[in-house]
Short mmCIF file of C-alpha atoms in Angstrom, two decimals:
data_model
loop_
_atom_site.label_atom_id
_atom_site.label_comp_id
_atom_site.label_asym_id
_atom_site.label_seq_id
_atom_site.Cartn_x
_atom_site.Cartn_y
_atom_site.Cartn_z
CA MET A 1 -20.93 28.74 35.24
CA LEU A 2 -21.11 25.09 34.22
CA PHE A 3 -19.92 24.14 30.76
CA MET A 4 -22.72 21.58 30.42
CA GLU A 5 -25.48 20.00 32.49
CA SER A 6 -25.96 16.81 30.45
CA TYR A 7 -23.89 14.63 28.16
CA MET A 8 -25.23 14.17 24.62
CA CYS A 9 -28.50 15.84 25.72
CA TYR A 10 -29.60 12.69 27.57
CA CYS A 11 -27.03 11.28 29.99
CA SER A 12 -25.81 13.00 33.13
CA VAL A 13 -22.34 14.51 33.18
CA ARG A 14 -21.26 11.89 35.70
CA LEU A 15 -22.34 9.09 33.36
CA GLY A 16 -20.78 11.01 30.46
CA VAL A 17 -17.37 10.98 32.14
CA ILE A 18 -17.65 7.23 32.63
CA ILE A 19 -18.56 6.80 28.94
CA VAL A 20 -15.61 8.98 27.88
CA SER A 21 -13.30 6.96 30.11
CA VAL A 22 -14.50 3.64 28.67
CA LEU A 23 -14.07 4.91 25.10
CA THR A 24 -10.60 6.17 25.98
CA ILE A 25 -9.62 2.79 27.44
CA ILE A 26 -10.85 0.99 24.31
CA ARG A 27 -9.02 3.41 22.01
CA SER A 28 -5.75 3.32 23.95
CA LEU A 29 -5.88 -0.45 24.30
CA ALA A 30 -6.42 -0.86 20.55
CA GLN A 31 -3.49 1.43 19.78
CA SER A 32 -1.27 -0.41 22.22
CA LEU A 33 -2.14 -3.86 20.85
CA THR A 34 -1.70 -2.71 17.24
CA LEU A 35 1.70 -1.22 18.01
CA PHE A 36 2.70 -4.32 19.97
CA LEU A 37 1.75 -6.69 17.14
CA MET A 38 2.93 -4.69 14.11
CA GLY A 39 5.61 -2.46 15.58
CA VAL A 40 6.62 0.70 13.75
CA LYS A 41 5.33 -0.78 10.47
CA VAL A 42 1.94 0.61 11.38
CA PHE A 43 3.35 4.11 10.70
CA GLU A 44 4.74 3.26 7.24
CA PRO A 45 1.73 4.63 5.24
CA LEU A 46 1.99 7.90 7.14
CA ILE A 47 5.76 8.05 6.64
CA ASP A 48 5.31 7.46 2.89
CA LEU A 49 2.89 10.38 2.66
CA PHE A 50 5.39 12.72 4.28
CA GLU A 51 8.32 11.35 2.24
CA HIS A 52 6.57 11.96 -1.11
CA ASP A 53 5.18 15.37 -0.29
CA ALA A 54 7.32 18.21 -1.61
CA GLU A 55 6.04 20.68 0.99
CA TYR A 56 6.59 18.68 4.18
CA LYS A 57 9.34 16.15 3.46
CA ASP A 58 12.12 18.66 4.20
CA ARG A 59 10.57 20.05 7.37
CA LYS A 60 12.75 19.76 10.44
CA TRP A 61 10.14 18.13 12.70
CA VAL A 62 9.19 15.65 9.95
CA ARG A 63 12.77 14.53 9.43
CA LYS A 64 13.26 14.26 13.19
CA TYR A 65 10.35 11.87 13.77
CA ILE A 66 11.06 9.80 10.65
CA SER A 67 14.71 9.39 11.66
CA TRP A 68 13.66 8.44 15.19
CA SER A 69 11.29 5.72 13.96
CA GLU A 70 13.87 4.31 11.55
CA ASN A 71 16.94 4.47 13.77
CA SER A 72 15.39 3.63 17.15
CA PRO A 73 12.14 1.72 16.61
CA GLU A 74 12.26 0.19 20.12
CA SER A 75 12.37 3.54 21.92
CA PHE A 76 9.78 4.94 19.50
CA SER A 77 7.40 2.08 20.29
CA ALA A 78 8.15 2.29 24.00
CA VAL A 79 7.21 5.98 24.16
CA PHE A 80 3.90 5.33 22.41
CA GLN A 81 3.19 2.38 24.70
CA VAL A 82 3.86 4.52 27.78
CA ILE A 83 1.53 7.24 26.49
CA SER A 84 -1.21 4.69 25.77
CA PHE A 85 -0.97 3.07 29.21
CA ALA A 86 -0.86 6.47 30.91
CA HIS A 87 -4.00 7.45 29.04
CA MET A 88 -5.71 4.26 30.18
CA GLY A 89 -4.53 4.88 33.74
CA VAL A 90 -6.05 8.35 33.97
CA ALA A 91 -9.25 6.95 32.43
CA PHE A 92 -9.54 4.43 35.27
CA LEU A 93 -8.86 7.17 37.78
CA SER A 94 -11.55 9.28 36.15
CA ILE A 95 -14.11 6.50 36.51
CA TRP A 96 -13.29 6.21 40.20
CA GLY A 97 -13.38 9.97 40.64
CA ALA A 98 -16.80 10.21 38.96
CA LEU A 99 -18.21 7.43 41.13
CA LYS A 100 -16.84 8.81 44.40
CA LEU A 101 -16.95 12.51 43.44
CA LYS A 102 -13.21 13.09 43.65
CA LYS A 103 -12.56 16.15 41.53
CA TRP A 104 -8.76 15.86 41.28
CA LEU A 105 -9.08 12.37 39.81
CA VAL A 106 -11.18 13.69 36.91
CA LEU A 107 -8.87 16.53 35.92
CA PRO A 108 -5.97 14.40 34.50
CA LEU A 109 -8.27 12.81 31.91
CA ALA A 110 -9.37 16.29 30.82
CA ALA A 111 -5.72 17.27 30.33
CA PHE A 112 -4.93 14.12 28.33
CA GLU A 113 -8.03 14.55 26.17
CA PHE A 114 -7.16 18.18 25.51
CA VAL A 115 -3.63 17.26 24.40
CA TYR A 116 -5.05 14.50 22.20
CA PHE A 117 -7.52 17.01 20.75
CA ILE A 118 -4.69 19.38 19.76
CA ASN A 119 -2.61 16.58 18.24
CA ILE A 120 -5.46 15.08 16.21
CA THR A 121 -6.49 18.53 14.96
CA PHE A 122 -2.96 19.34 13.78
CA LEU A 123 -2.57 15.92 12.14
CA HIS A 124 -5.92 16.20 10.38
CA ILE A 125 -5.07 19.60 8.89
CA VAL A 126 -1.68 18.41 7.63
CA LEU A 127 -3.13 15.21 6.14
CA MET A 128 -5.89 17.07 4.30
CA ILE A 129 -3.30 19.46 2.82
CA MET A 130 -1.25 16.52 1.56
CA LEU A 131 -4.16 14.39 0.34
CA LYS A 132 -5.77 17.16 -1.71
CA LYS A 133 -3.09 16.55 -4.38
CA GLN A 134 -3.63 12.78 -4.51
CA ILE A 135 -7.39 12.08 -4.21
CA ASN A 136 -10.48 13.49 -5.91
CA LEU A 137 -12.53 16.31 -4.49
CA GLY A 138 -15.52 14.22 -3.35
CA LEU A 139 -13.42 11.84 -1.26
CA LEU A 140 -11.49 14.78 0.16
CA ILE A 141 -14.72 16.44 1.32
CA ILE A 142 -15.93 13.22 2.95
CA LEU A 143 -12.65 12.70 4.80
CA THR A 144 -12.62 16.34 5.90
CA LEU A 145 -16.15 16.12 7.32
CA LEU A 146 -15.46 12.82 9.10
CA GLY A 147 -12.27 14.19 10.59
CA CYS A 148 -14.04 17.37 11.75
CA PHE A 149 -16.81 15.38 13.45
CA TYR A 150 -14.27 13.23 15.23
CA ILE A 151 -12.28 16.30 16.35
CA LEU A 152 -15.47 17.91 17.71
CA PHE A 153 -16.31 14.70 19.56
CA VAL A 154 -12.86 14.58 21.18
CA GLY A 155 -13.14 18.23 22.21
CA TYR A 156 -16.63 17.62 23.58
CA ASN A 157 -15.28 14.76 25.71
CA ALA A 158 -12.56 17.00 27.12
CA ILE A 159 -15.15 19.65 28.03
CA THR A 160 -17.27 16.93 29.69
CA CYS A 161 -14.41 16.13 32.08
CA VAL A 162 -13.99 19.82 32.91
CA ALA A 163 -17.74 20.13 33.51
CA MET A 164 -17.60 17.19 35.91
CA PHE A 165 -14.81 18.95 37.80
CA GLN A 166 -17.03 22.04 38.08
CA ILE A 167 -20.01 20.01 39.27
CA ILE A 168 -17.97 18.29 41.99
CA CYS A 169 -16.70 21.67 43.15
CA LEU A 170 -20.30 22.87 43.25
CA VAL A 171 -21.72 19.96 45.28
CA LYS A 172 -18.82 20.22 47.73
CA SER A 173 -19.40 23.92 48.34
CA ALA A 174 -20.85 25.22 51.59
CA ARG A 175 -23.78 26.89 49.83
CA TYR A 176 -24.89 23.64 48.20
CA ARG A 177 -24.59 21.67 51.44
CA GLU A 178 -26.61 24.32 53.24
CA LEU A 179 -29.46 24.01 50.74
CA TYR A 180 -29.41 20.29 49.88
CA GLY A 181 -27.61 18.59 52.74
CA GLU A 182 -24.30 16.81 53.12
CA ASP A 183 -25.06 13.87 50.82
CA PRO A 184 -25.09 14.99 47.14
CA PHE A 185 -26.51 11.60 46.04
CA HIS A 186 -29.57 12.09 48.26
CA PRO A 187 -30.35 15.83 48.36
CA LEU A 188 -32.91 17.08 50.83
CA ALA A 189 -36.32 18.11 49.54
CA MET A 190 -36.54 21.00 52.02
CA THR A 191 -33.87 22.79 54.00
CA THR A 192 -34.15 22.86 57.79
CA SER A 193 -32.64 25.11 60.38
CA THR A 194 -29.60 23.49 62.00
CA SER A 195 -29.04 25.94 64.84
CA LYS A 196 -29.98 24.76 68.35
CA ASP A 197 -30.61 21.24 67.03
CA SER A 198 -34.36 20.63 66.89
CA GLU A 199 -35.56 23.63 68.91
CA LYS A 200 -36.41 25.63 65.85
CA SER A 201 -39.08 24.49 63.44
CA PRO A 202 -38.14 23.58 59.86
CA GLN A 203 -37.81 26.43 57.42
CA VAL A 204 -41.18 27.28 55.90
CA LEU A 205 -40.96 28.22 52.24
CA ARG A 206 -43.19 31.10 51.24
CA MET A 207 -44.17 29.62 47.90
CA TYR A 208 -46.95 32.13 47.25
CA ASP A 209 -45.04 35.20 48.37
CA MET A 210 -44.45 37.44 45.39
CA HIS A 211 -41.61 39.18 47.23
CA ASP A 212 -39.65 35.97 47.83
CA THR A 213 -36.24 36.49 46.18
CA ASN A 214 -34.63 33.15 47.05
CA ILE A 215 -33.77 32.26 43.46
CA ASP A 216 -31.85 29.09 44.33
CA GLU A 217 -34.79 27.66 46.24
CA GLN A 218 -37.21 28.60 43.47
CA LYS A 219 -35.07 26.85 40.84
CA ARG A 220 -34.78 23.73 42.97
CA LEU A 221 -38.51 23.57 43.64
CA SER A 222 -39.40 24.25 40.02
CA LYS A 223 -37.31 21.24 38.91
CA MET A 224 -39.24 19.05 41.36
CA GLY A 225 -42.57 20.44 40.20
CA LEU A 226 -43.37 22.08 43.55
CA TRP A 227 -43.11 25.67 42.53
CA PRO A 228 -46.57 26.81 41.29
CA ARG A 229 -46.90 28.56 38.01
CA ARG A 230 -47.85 32.15 38.49
CA HIS A 231 -49.82 33.68 35.69
CA PRO A 232 -48.52 37.16 34.98
CA PRO A 233 -50.96 39.95 35.72
CA VAL A 234 -52.68 41.39 32.68
CA VAL A 235 -51.96 45.07 32.38
CA ALA A 236 -53.82 47.13 29.80
CA VAL A 237 -51.47 49.11 27.66
CA LEU A 238 -54.02 50.51 25.18
CA PRO A 239 -55.24 54.07 25.69
CA ALA A 240 -58.73 54.55 27.08
CA GLN A 241 -61.29 54.70 24.28
CA THR A 242 -64.23 57.09 24.37
CA ARG A 243 -67.71 55.59 24.41
CA TYR A 244 -68.85 57.54 21.39
CA PRO A 245 -66.68 58.73 18.54
CA GLN A 246 -65.86 62.38 18.38
CA PRO A 247 -67.71 64.16 15.57
CA GLN A 248 -65.64 65.19 12.63
CA LEU A 249 -65.62 68.99 12.32
CA LYS A 250 -64.77 71.01 9.29
CA TRP A 251 -61.54 72.90 9.26
CA TRP A 252 -63.18 76.25 9.62
CA GLN A 253 -65.29 74.97 12.51
CA GLN A 254 -62.18 73.59 14.24
CA GLN A 255 -60.45 76.91 13.69
CA ALA A 256 -63.42 78.77 15.14
CA LEU A 257 -63.52 76.42 18.14
CA ASN A 258 -59.88 77.10 18.89
CA THR A 259 -60.48 80.85 18.69
CA SER A 260 -61.40 82.54 21.99
CA ASP A 261 -61.59 86.04 23.31
CA ASP A 262 -58.23 85.80 25.07
CA HIS A 263 -56.44 85.14 21.75
CA LEU A 264 -54.91 88.01 19.93
CA GLN A 265 -57.14 89.47 17.25
CA ASP A 266 -55.97 89.95 13.72
CA GLN A 267 -54.88 93.57 13.79
CA SER A 268 -54.92 93.84 10.00
CA VAL A 269 -58.74 93.31 10.03
CA HIS A 270 -59.96 94.27 13.49
CA ARG A 271 -57.48 97.06 14.30
CA ASN A 272 -58.83 98.83 17.41
CA TRP A 273 -62.50 97.70 17.14
CA GLN A 274 -64.18 95.84 19.95
CA PRO A 275 -65.80 92.41 19.21
CA MET A 276 -69.36 93.72 19.81
CA GLU A 277 -68.67 96.66 17.53
CA LEU A 278 -67.37 94.39 14.81
CA LEU A 279 -70.71 92.54 14.65
CA ASN A 280 -72.32 95.71 13.34
CA GLY A 281 -69.36 97.66 12.03
CA VAL A 282 -66.15 97.07 10.07
CA GLY A 283 -65.32 93.37 9.66
CA GLY A 284 -68.73 92.30 10.92
CA GLU A 285 -69.19 89.75 8.19
CA LEU A 286 -66.00 87.89 9.14
CA GLN A 287 -66.79 88.05 12.84
CA ARG A 288 -70.34 86.78 12.33
CA LYS A 289 -69.16 83.77 10.32
CA SER A 290 -66.59 82.89 12.94
CA ASP A 291 -69.12 83.19 15.73
CA LEU A 292 -71.62 80.95 13.91
CA ASN A 293 -68.98 78.29 13.25
CA ARG A 294 -67.87 78.36 16.85
CA ARG A 295 -71.45 77.95 18.11
CA TYR A 296 -72.04 75.02 15.76
CA ALA A 297 -68.87 73.30 16.87
CA GLU A 298 -69.70 73.77 20.56
CA ASN A 299 -73.22 72.42 20.03
CA GLN A 300 -71.83 69.34 18.32
CA MET A 301 -69.39 68.76 21.16
CA HIS A 302 -72.13 69.06 23.82
CA ARG A 303 -74.39 66.82 21.78
CA TRP A 304 -71.99 63.88 21.92
CA TYR A 305 -70.74 64.39 25.46
#
């Protein structure tokens, strides 16, 4: 899965790697020139912050770097110069790798940018902890937001280099070359059969076949505007409605309609009497009312249907 398909939502990843490399060259060159002109004096404001902070001035790693810059400024400057030139070197290699699609030339810049991302994140956190005791809250919030945006931008650049590595691996794969041809800068519009040279006819794409499951080909054609839009079939999900509404029956009529001869009779009323005997004998009144309600309900049902 690719980390990204475009740089800054507009440029291609290939162009994004070139932009990242140019920005890296400018940044590293500025750092190198500043260190060459000013020497270790450029780090004096940062050293003063650590020296006057009660929490960090006695830390082992702080004392180590401060002592190194004070006792051996030449070696300290030389190490930073080497790092800056190495960063510029991998940026140039990355530009060449993006132009010629050489994946192993793009990966060193991703590693350098990732290391720079970790260092700048750690330094930003430490500086904000120290500055919160010396500046007001509004300025602290502004510096925190600016630092966070810059950290996110550096991390985004590192991910761009990794995405370019993934894309080069993809276009060099056998599956991609089978679908789009050998030249990734000029992909084929349609794939052709390569067996037996030109004896076989070009592959015919079944664009209107609903059972076509070639997802890769469908995605490629849809990006070129060749894949037709298929309107989904309309399927009714509502229950079938009757033409005429069912008449509303009274509760006693519904009860009489649900009563039939095969249902058990109420033994407390009917006992052992037959239905025809009940019309004229014991319980006849109840049986007659039920029979009239059932006839009315049946007539209403037949009237509407």
